[in-house]
CSV table of N, CA and C in Angstrom, one decimal:
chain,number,residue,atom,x,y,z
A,1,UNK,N,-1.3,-27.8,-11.5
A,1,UNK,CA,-1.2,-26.4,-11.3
A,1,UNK,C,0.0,-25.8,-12.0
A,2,UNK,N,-0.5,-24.6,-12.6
A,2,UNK,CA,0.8,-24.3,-13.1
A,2,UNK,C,1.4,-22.7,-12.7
A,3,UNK,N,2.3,-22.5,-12.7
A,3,UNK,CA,2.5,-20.9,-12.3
A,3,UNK,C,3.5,-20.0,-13.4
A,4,UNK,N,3.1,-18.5,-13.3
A,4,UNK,CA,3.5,-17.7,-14.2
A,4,UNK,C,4.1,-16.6,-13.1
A,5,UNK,N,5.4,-16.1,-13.4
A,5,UNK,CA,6.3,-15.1,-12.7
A,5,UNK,C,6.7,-14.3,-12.9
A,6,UNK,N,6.7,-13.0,-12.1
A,6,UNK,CA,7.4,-11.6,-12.7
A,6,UNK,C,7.9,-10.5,-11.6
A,7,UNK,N,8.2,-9.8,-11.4
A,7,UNK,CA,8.3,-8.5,-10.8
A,7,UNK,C,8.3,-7.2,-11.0
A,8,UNK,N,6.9,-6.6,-10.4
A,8,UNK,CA,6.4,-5.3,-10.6
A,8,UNK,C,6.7,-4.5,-8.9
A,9,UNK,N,6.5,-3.2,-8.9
A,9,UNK,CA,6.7,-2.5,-7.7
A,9,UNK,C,5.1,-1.5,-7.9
A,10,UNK,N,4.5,-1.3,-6.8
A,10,UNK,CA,3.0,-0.7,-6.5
A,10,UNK,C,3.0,0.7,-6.2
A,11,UNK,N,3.5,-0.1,-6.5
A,11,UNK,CA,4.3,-1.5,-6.0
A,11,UNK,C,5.3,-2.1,-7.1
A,12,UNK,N,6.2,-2.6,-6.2
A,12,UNK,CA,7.6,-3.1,-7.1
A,12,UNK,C,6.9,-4.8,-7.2
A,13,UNK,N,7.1,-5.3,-8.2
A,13,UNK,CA,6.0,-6.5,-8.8
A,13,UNK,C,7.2,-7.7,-9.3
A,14,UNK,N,7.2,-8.5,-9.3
A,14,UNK,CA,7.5,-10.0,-9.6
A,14,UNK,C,6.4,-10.9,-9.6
A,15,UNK,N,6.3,-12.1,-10.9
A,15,UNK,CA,5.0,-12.7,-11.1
A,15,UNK,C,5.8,-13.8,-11.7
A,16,UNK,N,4.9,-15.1,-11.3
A,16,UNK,CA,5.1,-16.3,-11.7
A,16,UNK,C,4.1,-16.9,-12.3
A,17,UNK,N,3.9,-17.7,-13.0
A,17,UNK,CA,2.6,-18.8,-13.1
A,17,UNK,C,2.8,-20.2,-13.5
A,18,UNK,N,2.2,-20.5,-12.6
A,18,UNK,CA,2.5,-21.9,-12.0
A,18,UNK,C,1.0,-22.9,-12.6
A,19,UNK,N,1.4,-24.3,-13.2
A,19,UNK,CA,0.2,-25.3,-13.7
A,19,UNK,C,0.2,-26.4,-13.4
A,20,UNK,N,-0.7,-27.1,-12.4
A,20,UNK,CA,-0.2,-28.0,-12.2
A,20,UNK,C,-1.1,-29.3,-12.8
A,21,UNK,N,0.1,-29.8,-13.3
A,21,UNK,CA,-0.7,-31.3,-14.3
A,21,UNK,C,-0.4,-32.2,-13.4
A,22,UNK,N,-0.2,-32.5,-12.7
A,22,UNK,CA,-0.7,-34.0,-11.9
A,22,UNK,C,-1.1,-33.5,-10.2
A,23,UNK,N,-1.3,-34.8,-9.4
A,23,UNK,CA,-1.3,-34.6,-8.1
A,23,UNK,C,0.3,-33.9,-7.5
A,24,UNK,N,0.7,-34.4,-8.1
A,24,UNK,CA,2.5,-33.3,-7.1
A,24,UNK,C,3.2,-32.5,-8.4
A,25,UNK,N,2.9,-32.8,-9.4
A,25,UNK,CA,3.8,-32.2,-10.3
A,25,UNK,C,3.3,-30.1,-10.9
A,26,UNK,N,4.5,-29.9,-11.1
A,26,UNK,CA,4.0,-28.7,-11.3
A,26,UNK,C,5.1,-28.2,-12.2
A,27,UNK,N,4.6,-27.3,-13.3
A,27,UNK,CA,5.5,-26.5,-14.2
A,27,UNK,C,5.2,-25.2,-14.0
A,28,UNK,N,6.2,-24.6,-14.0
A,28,UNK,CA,6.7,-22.8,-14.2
A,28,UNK,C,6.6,-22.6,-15.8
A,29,UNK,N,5.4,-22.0,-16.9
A,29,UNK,CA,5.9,-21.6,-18.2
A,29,UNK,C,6.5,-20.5,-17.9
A,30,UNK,N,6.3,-19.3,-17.1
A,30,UNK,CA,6.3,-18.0,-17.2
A,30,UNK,C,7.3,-17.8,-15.9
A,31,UNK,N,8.3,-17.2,-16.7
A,31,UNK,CA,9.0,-16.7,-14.6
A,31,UNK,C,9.6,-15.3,-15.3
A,32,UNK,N,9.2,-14.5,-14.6
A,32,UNK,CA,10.0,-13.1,-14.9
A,32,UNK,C,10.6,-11.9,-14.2
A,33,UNK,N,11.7,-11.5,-13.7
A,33,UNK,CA,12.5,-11.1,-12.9
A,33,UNK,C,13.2,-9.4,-13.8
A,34,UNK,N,12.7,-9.1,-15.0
A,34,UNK,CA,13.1,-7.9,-15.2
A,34,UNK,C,14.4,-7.4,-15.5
A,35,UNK,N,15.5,-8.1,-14.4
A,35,UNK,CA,16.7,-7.9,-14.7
A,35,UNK,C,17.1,-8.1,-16.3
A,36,UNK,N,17.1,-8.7,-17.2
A,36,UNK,CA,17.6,-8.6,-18.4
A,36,UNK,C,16.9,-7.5,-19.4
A,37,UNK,N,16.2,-6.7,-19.1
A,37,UNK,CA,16.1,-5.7,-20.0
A,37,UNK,C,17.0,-4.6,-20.0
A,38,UNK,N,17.3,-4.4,-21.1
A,38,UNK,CA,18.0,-2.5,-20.9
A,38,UNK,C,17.5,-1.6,-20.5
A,39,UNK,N,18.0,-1.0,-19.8
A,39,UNK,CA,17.9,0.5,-19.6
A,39,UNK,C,17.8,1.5,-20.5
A,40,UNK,N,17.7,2.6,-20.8
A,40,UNK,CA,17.3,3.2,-21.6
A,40,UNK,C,18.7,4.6,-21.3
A,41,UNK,N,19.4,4.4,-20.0
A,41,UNK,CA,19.9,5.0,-19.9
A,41,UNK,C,20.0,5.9,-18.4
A,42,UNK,N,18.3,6.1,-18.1
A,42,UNK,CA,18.4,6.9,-16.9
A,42,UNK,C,18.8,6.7,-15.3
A,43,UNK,N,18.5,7.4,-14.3
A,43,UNK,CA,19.1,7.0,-13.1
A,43,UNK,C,20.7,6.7,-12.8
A,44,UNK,N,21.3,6.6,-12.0
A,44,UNK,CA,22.8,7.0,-11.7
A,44,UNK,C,23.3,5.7,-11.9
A,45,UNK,N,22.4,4.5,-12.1
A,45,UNK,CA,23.3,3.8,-13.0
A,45,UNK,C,23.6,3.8,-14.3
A,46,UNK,N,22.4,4.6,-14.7
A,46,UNK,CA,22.2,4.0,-16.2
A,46,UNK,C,21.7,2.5,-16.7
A,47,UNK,N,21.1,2.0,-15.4
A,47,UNK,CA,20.4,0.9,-16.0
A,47,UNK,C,18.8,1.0,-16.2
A,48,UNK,N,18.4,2.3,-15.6
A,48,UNK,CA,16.9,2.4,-15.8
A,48,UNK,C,16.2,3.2,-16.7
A,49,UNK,N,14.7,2.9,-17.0
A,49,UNK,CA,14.1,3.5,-17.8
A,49,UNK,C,12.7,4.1,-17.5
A,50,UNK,N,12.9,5.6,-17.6
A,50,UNK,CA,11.2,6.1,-17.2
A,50,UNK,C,10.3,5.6,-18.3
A,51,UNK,N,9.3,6.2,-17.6
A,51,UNK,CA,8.3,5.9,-18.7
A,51,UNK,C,8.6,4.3,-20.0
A,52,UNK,N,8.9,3.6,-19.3
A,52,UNK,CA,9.3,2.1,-20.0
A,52,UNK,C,7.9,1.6,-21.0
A,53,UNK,N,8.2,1.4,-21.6
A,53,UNK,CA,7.2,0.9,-22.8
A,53,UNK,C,6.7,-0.8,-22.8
A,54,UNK,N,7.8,-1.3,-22.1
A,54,UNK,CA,7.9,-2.9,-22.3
A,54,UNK,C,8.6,-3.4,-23.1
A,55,UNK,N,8.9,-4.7,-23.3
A,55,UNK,CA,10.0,-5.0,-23.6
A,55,UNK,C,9.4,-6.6,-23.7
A,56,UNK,N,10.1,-7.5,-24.3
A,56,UNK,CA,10.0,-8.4,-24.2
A,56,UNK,C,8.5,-9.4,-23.9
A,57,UNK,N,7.8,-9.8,-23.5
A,57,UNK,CA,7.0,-10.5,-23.4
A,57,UNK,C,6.3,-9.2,-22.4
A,58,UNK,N,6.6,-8.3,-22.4
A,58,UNK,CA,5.1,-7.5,-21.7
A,58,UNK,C,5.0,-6.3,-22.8
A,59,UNK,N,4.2,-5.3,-22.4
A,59,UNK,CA,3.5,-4.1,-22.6
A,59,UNK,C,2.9,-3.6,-21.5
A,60,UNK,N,2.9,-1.9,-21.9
A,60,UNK,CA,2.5,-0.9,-20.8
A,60,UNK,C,0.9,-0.6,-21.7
A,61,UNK,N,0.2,-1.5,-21.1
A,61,UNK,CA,-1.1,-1.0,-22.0
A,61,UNK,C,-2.0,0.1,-22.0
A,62,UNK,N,-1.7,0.8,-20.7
A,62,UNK,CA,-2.0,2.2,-20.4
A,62,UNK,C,-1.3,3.0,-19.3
A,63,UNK,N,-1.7,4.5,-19.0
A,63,UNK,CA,-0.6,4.9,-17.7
A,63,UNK,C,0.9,4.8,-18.2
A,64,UNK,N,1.8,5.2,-17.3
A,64,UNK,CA,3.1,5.2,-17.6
A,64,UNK,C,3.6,3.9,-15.9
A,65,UNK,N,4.9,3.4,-16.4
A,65,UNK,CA,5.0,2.4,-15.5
A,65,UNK,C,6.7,2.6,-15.8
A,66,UNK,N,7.9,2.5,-14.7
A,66,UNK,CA,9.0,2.9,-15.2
A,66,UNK,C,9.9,1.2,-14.7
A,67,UNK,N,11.0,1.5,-15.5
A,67,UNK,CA,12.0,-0.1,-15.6
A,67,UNK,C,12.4,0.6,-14.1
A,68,UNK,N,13.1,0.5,-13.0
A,68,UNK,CA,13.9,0.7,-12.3
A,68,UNK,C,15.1,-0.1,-11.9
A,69,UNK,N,16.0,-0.2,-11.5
A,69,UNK,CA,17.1,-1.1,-11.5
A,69,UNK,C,17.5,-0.6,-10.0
A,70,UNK,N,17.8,-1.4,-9.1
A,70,UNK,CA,17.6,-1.2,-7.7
A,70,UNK,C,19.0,-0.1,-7.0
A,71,UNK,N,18.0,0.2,-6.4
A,71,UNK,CA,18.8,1.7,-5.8
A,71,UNK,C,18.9,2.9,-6.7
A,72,UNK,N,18.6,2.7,-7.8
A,72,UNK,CA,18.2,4.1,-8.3
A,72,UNK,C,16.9,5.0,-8.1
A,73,UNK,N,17.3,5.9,-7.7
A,73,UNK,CA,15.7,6.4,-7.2
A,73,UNK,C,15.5,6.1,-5.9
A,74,UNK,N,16.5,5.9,-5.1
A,74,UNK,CA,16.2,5.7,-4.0
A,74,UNK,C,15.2,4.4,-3.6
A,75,UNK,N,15.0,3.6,-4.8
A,75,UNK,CA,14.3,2.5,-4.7
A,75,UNK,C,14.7,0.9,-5.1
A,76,UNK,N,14.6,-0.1,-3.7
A,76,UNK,CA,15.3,-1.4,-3.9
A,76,UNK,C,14.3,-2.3,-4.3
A,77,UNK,N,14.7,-2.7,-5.3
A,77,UNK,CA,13.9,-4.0,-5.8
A,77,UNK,C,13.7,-5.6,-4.8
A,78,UNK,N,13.4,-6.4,-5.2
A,78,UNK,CA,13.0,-7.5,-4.3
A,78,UNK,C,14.4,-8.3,-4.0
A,79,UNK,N,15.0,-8.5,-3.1
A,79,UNK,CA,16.4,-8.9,-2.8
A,79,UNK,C,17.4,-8.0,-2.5
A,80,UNK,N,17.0,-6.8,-3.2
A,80,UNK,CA,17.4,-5.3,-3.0
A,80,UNK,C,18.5,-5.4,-4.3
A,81,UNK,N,18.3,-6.6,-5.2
A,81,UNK,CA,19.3,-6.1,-6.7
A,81,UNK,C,18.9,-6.6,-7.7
A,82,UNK,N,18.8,-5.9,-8.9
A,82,UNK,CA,18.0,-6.8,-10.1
A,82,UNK,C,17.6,-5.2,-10.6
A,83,UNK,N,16.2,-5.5,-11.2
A,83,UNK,CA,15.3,-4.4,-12.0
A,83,UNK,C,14.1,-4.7,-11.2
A,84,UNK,N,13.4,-4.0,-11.0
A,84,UNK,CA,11.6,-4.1,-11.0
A,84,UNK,C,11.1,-3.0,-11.6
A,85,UNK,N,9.1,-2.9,-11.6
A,85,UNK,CA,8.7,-2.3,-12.5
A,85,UNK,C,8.0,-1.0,-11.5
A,86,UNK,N,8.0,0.3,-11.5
A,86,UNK,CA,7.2,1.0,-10.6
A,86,UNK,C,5.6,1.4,-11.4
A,87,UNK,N,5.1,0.7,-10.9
A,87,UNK,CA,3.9,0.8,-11.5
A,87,UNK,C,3.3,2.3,-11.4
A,88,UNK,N,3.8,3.1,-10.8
A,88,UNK,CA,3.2,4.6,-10.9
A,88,UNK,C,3.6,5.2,-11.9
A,89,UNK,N,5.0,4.9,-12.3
A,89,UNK,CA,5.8,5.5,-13.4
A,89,UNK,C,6.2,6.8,-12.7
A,90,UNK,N,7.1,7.4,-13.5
A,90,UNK,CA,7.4,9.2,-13.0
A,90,UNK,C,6.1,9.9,-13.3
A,91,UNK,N,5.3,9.4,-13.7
A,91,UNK,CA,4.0,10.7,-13.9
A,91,UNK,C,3.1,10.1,-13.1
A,92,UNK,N,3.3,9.7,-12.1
A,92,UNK,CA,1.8,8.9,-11.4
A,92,UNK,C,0.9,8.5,-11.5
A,93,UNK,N,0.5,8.5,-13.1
A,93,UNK,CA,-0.6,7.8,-14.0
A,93,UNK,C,-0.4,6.0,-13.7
A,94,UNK,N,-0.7,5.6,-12.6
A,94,UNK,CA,-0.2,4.3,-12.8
A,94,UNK,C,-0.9,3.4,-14.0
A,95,UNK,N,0.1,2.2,-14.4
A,95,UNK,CA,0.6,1.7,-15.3
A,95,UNK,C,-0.4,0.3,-15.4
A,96,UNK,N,-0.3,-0.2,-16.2
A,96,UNK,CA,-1.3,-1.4,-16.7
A,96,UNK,C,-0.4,-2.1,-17.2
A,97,UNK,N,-0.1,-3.2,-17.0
A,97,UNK,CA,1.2,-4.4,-17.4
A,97,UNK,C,0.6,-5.4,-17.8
A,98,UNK,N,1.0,-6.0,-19.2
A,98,UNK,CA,0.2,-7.2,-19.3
A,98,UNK,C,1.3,-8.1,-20.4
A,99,UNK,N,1.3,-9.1,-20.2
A,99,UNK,CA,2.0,-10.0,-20.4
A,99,UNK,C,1.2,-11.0,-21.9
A,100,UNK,N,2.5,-11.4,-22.3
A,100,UNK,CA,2.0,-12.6,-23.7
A,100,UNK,C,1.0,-12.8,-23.2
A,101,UNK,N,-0.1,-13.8,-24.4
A,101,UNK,CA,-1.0,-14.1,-24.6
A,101,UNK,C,-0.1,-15.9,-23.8
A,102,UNK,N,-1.4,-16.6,-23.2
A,102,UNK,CA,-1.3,-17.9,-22.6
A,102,UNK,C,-2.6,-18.3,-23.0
A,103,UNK,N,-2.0,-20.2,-23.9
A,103,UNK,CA,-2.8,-20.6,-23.7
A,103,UNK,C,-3.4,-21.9,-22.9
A,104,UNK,N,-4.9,-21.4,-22.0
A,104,UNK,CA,-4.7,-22.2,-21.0
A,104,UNK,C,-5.9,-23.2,-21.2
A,105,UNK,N,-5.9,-24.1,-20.2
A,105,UNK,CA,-6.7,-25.7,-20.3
A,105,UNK,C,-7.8,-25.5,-19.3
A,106,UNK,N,-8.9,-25.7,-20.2
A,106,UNK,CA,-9.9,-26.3,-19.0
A,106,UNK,C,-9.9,-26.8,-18.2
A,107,UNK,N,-10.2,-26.6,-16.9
A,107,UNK,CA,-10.5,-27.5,-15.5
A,107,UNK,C,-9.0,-27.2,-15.1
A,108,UNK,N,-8.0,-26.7,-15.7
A,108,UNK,CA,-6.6,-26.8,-15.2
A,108,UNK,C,-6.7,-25.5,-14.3
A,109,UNK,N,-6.2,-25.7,-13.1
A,109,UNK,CA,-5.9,-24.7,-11.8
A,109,UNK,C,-4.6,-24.0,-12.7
A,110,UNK,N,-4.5,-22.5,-12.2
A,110,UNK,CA,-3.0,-22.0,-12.2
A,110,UNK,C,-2.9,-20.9,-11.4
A,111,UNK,N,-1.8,-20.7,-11.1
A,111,UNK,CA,-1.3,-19.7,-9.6
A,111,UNK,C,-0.7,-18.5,-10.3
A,112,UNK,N,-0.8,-17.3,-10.3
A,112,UNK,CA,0.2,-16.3,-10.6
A,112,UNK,C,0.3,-15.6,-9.6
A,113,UNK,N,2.3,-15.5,-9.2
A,113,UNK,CA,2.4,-15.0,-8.1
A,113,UNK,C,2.8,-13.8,-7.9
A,114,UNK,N,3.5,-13.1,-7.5
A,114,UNK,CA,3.6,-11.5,-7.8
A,114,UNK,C,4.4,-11.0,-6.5
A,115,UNK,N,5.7,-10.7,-6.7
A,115,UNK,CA,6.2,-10.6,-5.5
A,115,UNK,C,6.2,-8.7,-5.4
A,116,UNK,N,5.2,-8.1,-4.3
A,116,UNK,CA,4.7,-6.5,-4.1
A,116,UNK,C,5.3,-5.9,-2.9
A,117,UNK,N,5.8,-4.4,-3.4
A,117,UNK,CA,6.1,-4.1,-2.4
A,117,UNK,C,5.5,-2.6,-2.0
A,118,UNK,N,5.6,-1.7,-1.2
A,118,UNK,CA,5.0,-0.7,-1.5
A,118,UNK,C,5.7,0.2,-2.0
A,119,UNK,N,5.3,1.4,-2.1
A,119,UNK,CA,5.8,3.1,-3.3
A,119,UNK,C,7.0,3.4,-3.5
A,120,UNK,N,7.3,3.2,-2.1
A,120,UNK,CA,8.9,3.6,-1.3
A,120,UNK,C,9.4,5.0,-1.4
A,121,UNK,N,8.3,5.5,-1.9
A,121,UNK,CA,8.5,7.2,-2.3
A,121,UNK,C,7.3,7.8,-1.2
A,122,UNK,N,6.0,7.6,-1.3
A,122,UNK,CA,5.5,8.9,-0.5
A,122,UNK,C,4.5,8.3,0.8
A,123,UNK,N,4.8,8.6,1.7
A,123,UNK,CA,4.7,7.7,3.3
A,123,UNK,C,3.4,7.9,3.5
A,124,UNK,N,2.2,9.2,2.6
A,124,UNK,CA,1.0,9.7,3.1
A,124,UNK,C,0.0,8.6,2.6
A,125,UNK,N,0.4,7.5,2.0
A,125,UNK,CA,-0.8,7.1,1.3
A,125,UNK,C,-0.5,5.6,0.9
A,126,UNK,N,-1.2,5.1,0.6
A,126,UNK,CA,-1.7,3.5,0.4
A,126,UNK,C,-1.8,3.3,-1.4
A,127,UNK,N,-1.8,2.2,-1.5
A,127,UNK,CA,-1.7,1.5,-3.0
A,127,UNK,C,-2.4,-0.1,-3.2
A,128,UNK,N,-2.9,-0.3,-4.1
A,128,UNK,CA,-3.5,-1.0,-4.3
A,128,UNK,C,-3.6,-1.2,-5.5
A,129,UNK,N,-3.2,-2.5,-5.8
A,129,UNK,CA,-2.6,-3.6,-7.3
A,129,UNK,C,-3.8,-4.5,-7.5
A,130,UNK,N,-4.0,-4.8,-8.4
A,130,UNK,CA,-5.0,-5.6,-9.3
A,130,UNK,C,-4.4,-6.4,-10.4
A,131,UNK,N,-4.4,-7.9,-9.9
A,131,UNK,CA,-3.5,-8.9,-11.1
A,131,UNK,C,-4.4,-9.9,-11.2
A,132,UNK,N,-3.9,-10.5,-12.6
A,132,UNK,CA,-4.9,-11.6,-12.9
A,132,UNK,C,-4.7,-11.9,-14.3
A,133,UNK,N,-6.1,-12.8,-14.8
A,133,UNK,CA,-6.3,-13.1,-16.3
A,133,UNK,C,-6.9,-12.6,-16.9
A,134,UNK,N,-6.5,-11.8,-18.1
A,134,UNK,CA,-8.0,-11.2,-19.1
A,134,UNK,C,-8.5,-12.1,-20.2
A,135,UNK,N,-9.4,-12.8,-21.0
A,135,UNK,CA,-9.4,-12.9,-22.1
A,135,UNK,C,-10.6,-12.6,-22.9
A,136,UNK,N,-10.6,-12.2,-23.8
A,136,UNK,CA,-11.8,-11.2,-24.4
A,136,UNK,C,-12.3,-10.4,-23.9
A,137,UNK,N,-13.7,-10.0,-23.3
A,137,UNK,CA,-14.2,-9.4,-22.5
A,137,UNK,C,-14.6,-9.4,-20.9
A,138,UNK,N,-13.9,-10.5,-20.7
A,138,UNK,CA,-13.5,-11.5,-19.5
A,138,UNK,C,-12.0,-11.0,-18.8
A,139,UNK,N,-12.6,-11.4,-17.4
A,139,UNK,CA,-11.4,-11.4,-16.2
A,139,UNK,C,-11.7,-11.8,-15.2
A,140,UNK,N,-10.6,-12.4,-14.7
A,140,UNK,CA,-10.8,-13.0,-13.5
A,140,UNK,C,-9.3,-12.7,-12.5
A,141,UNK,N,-9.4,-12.3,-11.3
A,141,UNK,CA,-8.5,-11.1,-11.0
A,141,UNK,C,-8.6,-10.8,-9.4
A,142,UNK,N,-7.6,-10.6,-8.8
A,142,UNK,CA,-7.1,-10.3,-7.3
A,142,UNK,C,-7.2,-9.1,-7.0
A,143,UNK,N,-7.5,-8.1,-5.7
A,143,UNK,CA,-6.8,-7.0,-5.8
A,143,UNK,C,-6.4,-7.2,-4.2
A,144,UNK,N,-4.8,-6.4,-4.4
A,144,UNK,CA,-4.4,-6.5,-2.8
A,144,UNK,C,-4.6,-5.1,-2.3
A,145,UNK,N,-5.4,-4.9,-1.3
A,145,UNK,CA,-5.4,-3.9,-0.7
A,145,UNK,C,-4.7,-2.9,0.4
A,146,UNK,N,-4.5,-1.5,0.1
A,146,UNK,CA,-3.9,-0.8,1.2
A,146,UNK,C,-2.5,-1.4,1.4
A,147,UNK,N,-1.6,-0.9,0.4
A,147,UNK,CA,-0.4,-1.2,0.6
A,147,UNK,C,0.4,0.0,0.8
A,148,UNK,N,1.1,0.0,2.4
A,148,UNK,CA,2.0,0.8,2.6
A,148,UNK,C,2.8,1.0,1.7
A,149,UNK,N,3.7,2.4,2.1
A,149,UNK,CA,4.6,2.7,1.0
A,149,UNK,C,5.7,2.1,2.0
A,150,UNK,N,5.6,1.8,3.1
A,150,UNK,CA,6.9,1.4,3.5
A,150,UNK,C,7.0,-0.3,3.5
A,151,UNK,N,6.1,-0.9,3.0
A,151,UNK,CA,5.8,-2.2,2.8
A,151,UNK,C,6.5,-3.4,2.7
A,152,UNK,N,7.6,-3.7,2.9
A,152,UNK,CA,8.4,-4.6,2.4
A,152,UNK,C,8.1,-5.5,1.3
A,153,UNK,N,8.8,-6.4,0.6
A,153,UNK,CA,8.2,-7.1,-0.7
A,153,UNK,C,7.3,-8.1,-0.1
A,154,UNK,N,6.2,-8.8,-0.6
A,154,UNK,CA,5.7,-9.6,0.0
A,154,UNK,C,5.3,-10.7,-1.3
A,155,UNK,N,5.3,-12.0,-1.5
A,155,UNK,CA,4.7,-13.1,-2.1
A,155,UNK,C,2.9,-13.1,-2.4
A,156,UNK,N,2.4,-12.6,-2.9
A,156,UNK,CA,1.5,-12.5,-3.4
A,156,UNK,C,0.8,-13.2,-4.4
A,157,UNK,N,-0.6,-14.4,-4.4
A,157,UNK,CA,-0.9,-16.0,-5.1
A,157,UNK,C,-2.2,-15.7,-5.4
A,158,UNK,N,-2.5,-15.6,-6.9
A,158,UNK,CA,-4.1,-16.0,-7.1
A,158,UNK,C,-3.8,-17.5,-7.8
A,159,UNK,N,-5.2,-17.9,-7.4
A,159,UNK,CA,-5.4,-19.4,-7.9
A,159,UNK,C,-6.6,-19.0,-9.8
A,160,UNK,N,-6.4,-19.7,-10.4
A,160,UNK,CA,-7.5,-19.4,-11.1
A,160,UNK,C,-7.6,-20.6,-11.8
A,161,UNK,N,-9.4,-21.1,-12.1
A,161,UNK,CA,-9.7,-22.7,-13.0
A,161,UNK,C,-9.8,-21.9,-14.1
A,162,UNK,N,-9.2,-22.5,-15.5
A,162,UNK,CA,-9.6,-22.1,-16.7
A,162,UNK,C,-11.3,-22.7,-16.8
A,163,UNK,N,-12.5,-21.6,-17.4
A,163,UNK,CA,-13.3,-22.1,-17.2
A,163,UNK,C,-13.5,-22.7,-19.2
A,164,UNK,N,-12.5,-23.0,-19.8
A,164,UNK,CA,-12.6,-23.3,-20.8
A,164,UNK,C,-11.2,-23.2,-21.2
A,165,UNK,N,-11.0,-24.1,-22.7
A,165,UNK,CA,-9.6,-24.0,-23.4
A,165,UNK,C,-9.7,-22.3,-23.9
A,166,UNK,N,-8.7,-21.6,-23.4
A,166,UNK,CA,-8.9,-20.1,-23.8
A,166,UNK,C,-7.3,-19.5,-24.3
A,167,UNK,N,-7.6,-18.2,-24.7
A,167,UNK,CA,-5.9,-17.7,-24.6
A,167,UNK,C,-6.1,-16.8,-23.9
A,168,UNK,N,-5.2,-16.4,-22.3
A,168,UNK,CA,-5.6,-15.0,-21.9
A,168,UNK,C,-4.3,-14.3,-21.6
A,169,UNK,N,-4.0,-13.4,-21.0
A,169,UNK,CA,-3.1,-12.6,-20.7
A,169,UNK,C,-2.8,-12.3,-19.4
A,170,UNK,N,-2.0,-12.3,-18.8
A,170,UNK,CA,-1.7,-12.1,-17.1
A,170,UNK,C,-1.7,-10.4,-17.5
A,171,UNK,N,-1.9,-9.6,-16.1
A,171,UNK,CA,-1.7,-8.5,-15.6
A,171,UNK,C,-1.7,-8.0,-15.0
């Protein structure tokens, strides 16, 4: 089994993916925590970024999705310090995140984890995140439902069999 990792916010998001090649053994290729990106400047630290584009091994493939760096915006990330991603973005158009291209093994199980939290901005309403694998015209994909805005972060696991040697994309 293998796992792939990161942190987005819904929801504030952290994702792992995890593969595991034997009966006990397991590798992490992917772990991603956000903290090492720049900021662009905004928020009262100056460590965050609206409308964030991506950076490094992801992209905003659609929607707007913002960097945030915790406690700016009135919003804590997972441990309550680091960066996460607000997938609503400042324009509410929420955001589409998708990560390198992976390539994965037939018959091989893998876990992508996704640490969610809810809005933390507006108490009237619910959220709901959709993560997974794309590859070509294909997906195979989780959705977690009705997530409070007052939500605390939570560990969040899909399993998925490569149904062939493929290259896909987490999101």
């Amino acid at each position: 089994m293998e796992r792939i990792s990161s942190c987005l916010k819904a929801a504030c998001v952290a994702a792992a993916l995890t593969v595991s090649v034997g009966a006990s053994a397991a590798t992490i290729p992917f772990n991603e925590s956000f903290d090492g990106y720049a900021g662009a400047g905004d928020g009262a630290s100056g460590q965050s970024d609206l409308s964030w584009a991506g950076s490094g091994a992801w992209t905003v493939a659609s929607g707007t999705a913002d960097l945030i760096a915790s406690g700016d915006y009135d919003i804590s990330c997972h441990n309550g310090s680091g960066k996460c991603i607000d997938l609503d973005g400042s324009t509410n158009n929420s955001g589409v995140l998708s990560a390198s291209t992976f390539s994965l093994v037939a018959g091989q199980t893998y876990l992508l984890s996704a640490w969610l939290s809810g809005n933390q901005r507006s108490t009237l309403s619910t959220d709901d995140v959709r993560f997974g694998f794309r590859w070509g015209t294909f997906e195979s994909s989780d959705t977690i439902s009705g997530i409070a805005s007052d939500d605390a972060f939570n560990l969040f696991t899909f399993s998925f069999v490569a149904p062939g040697n493929i290259s896909a994309r987490i999101f």
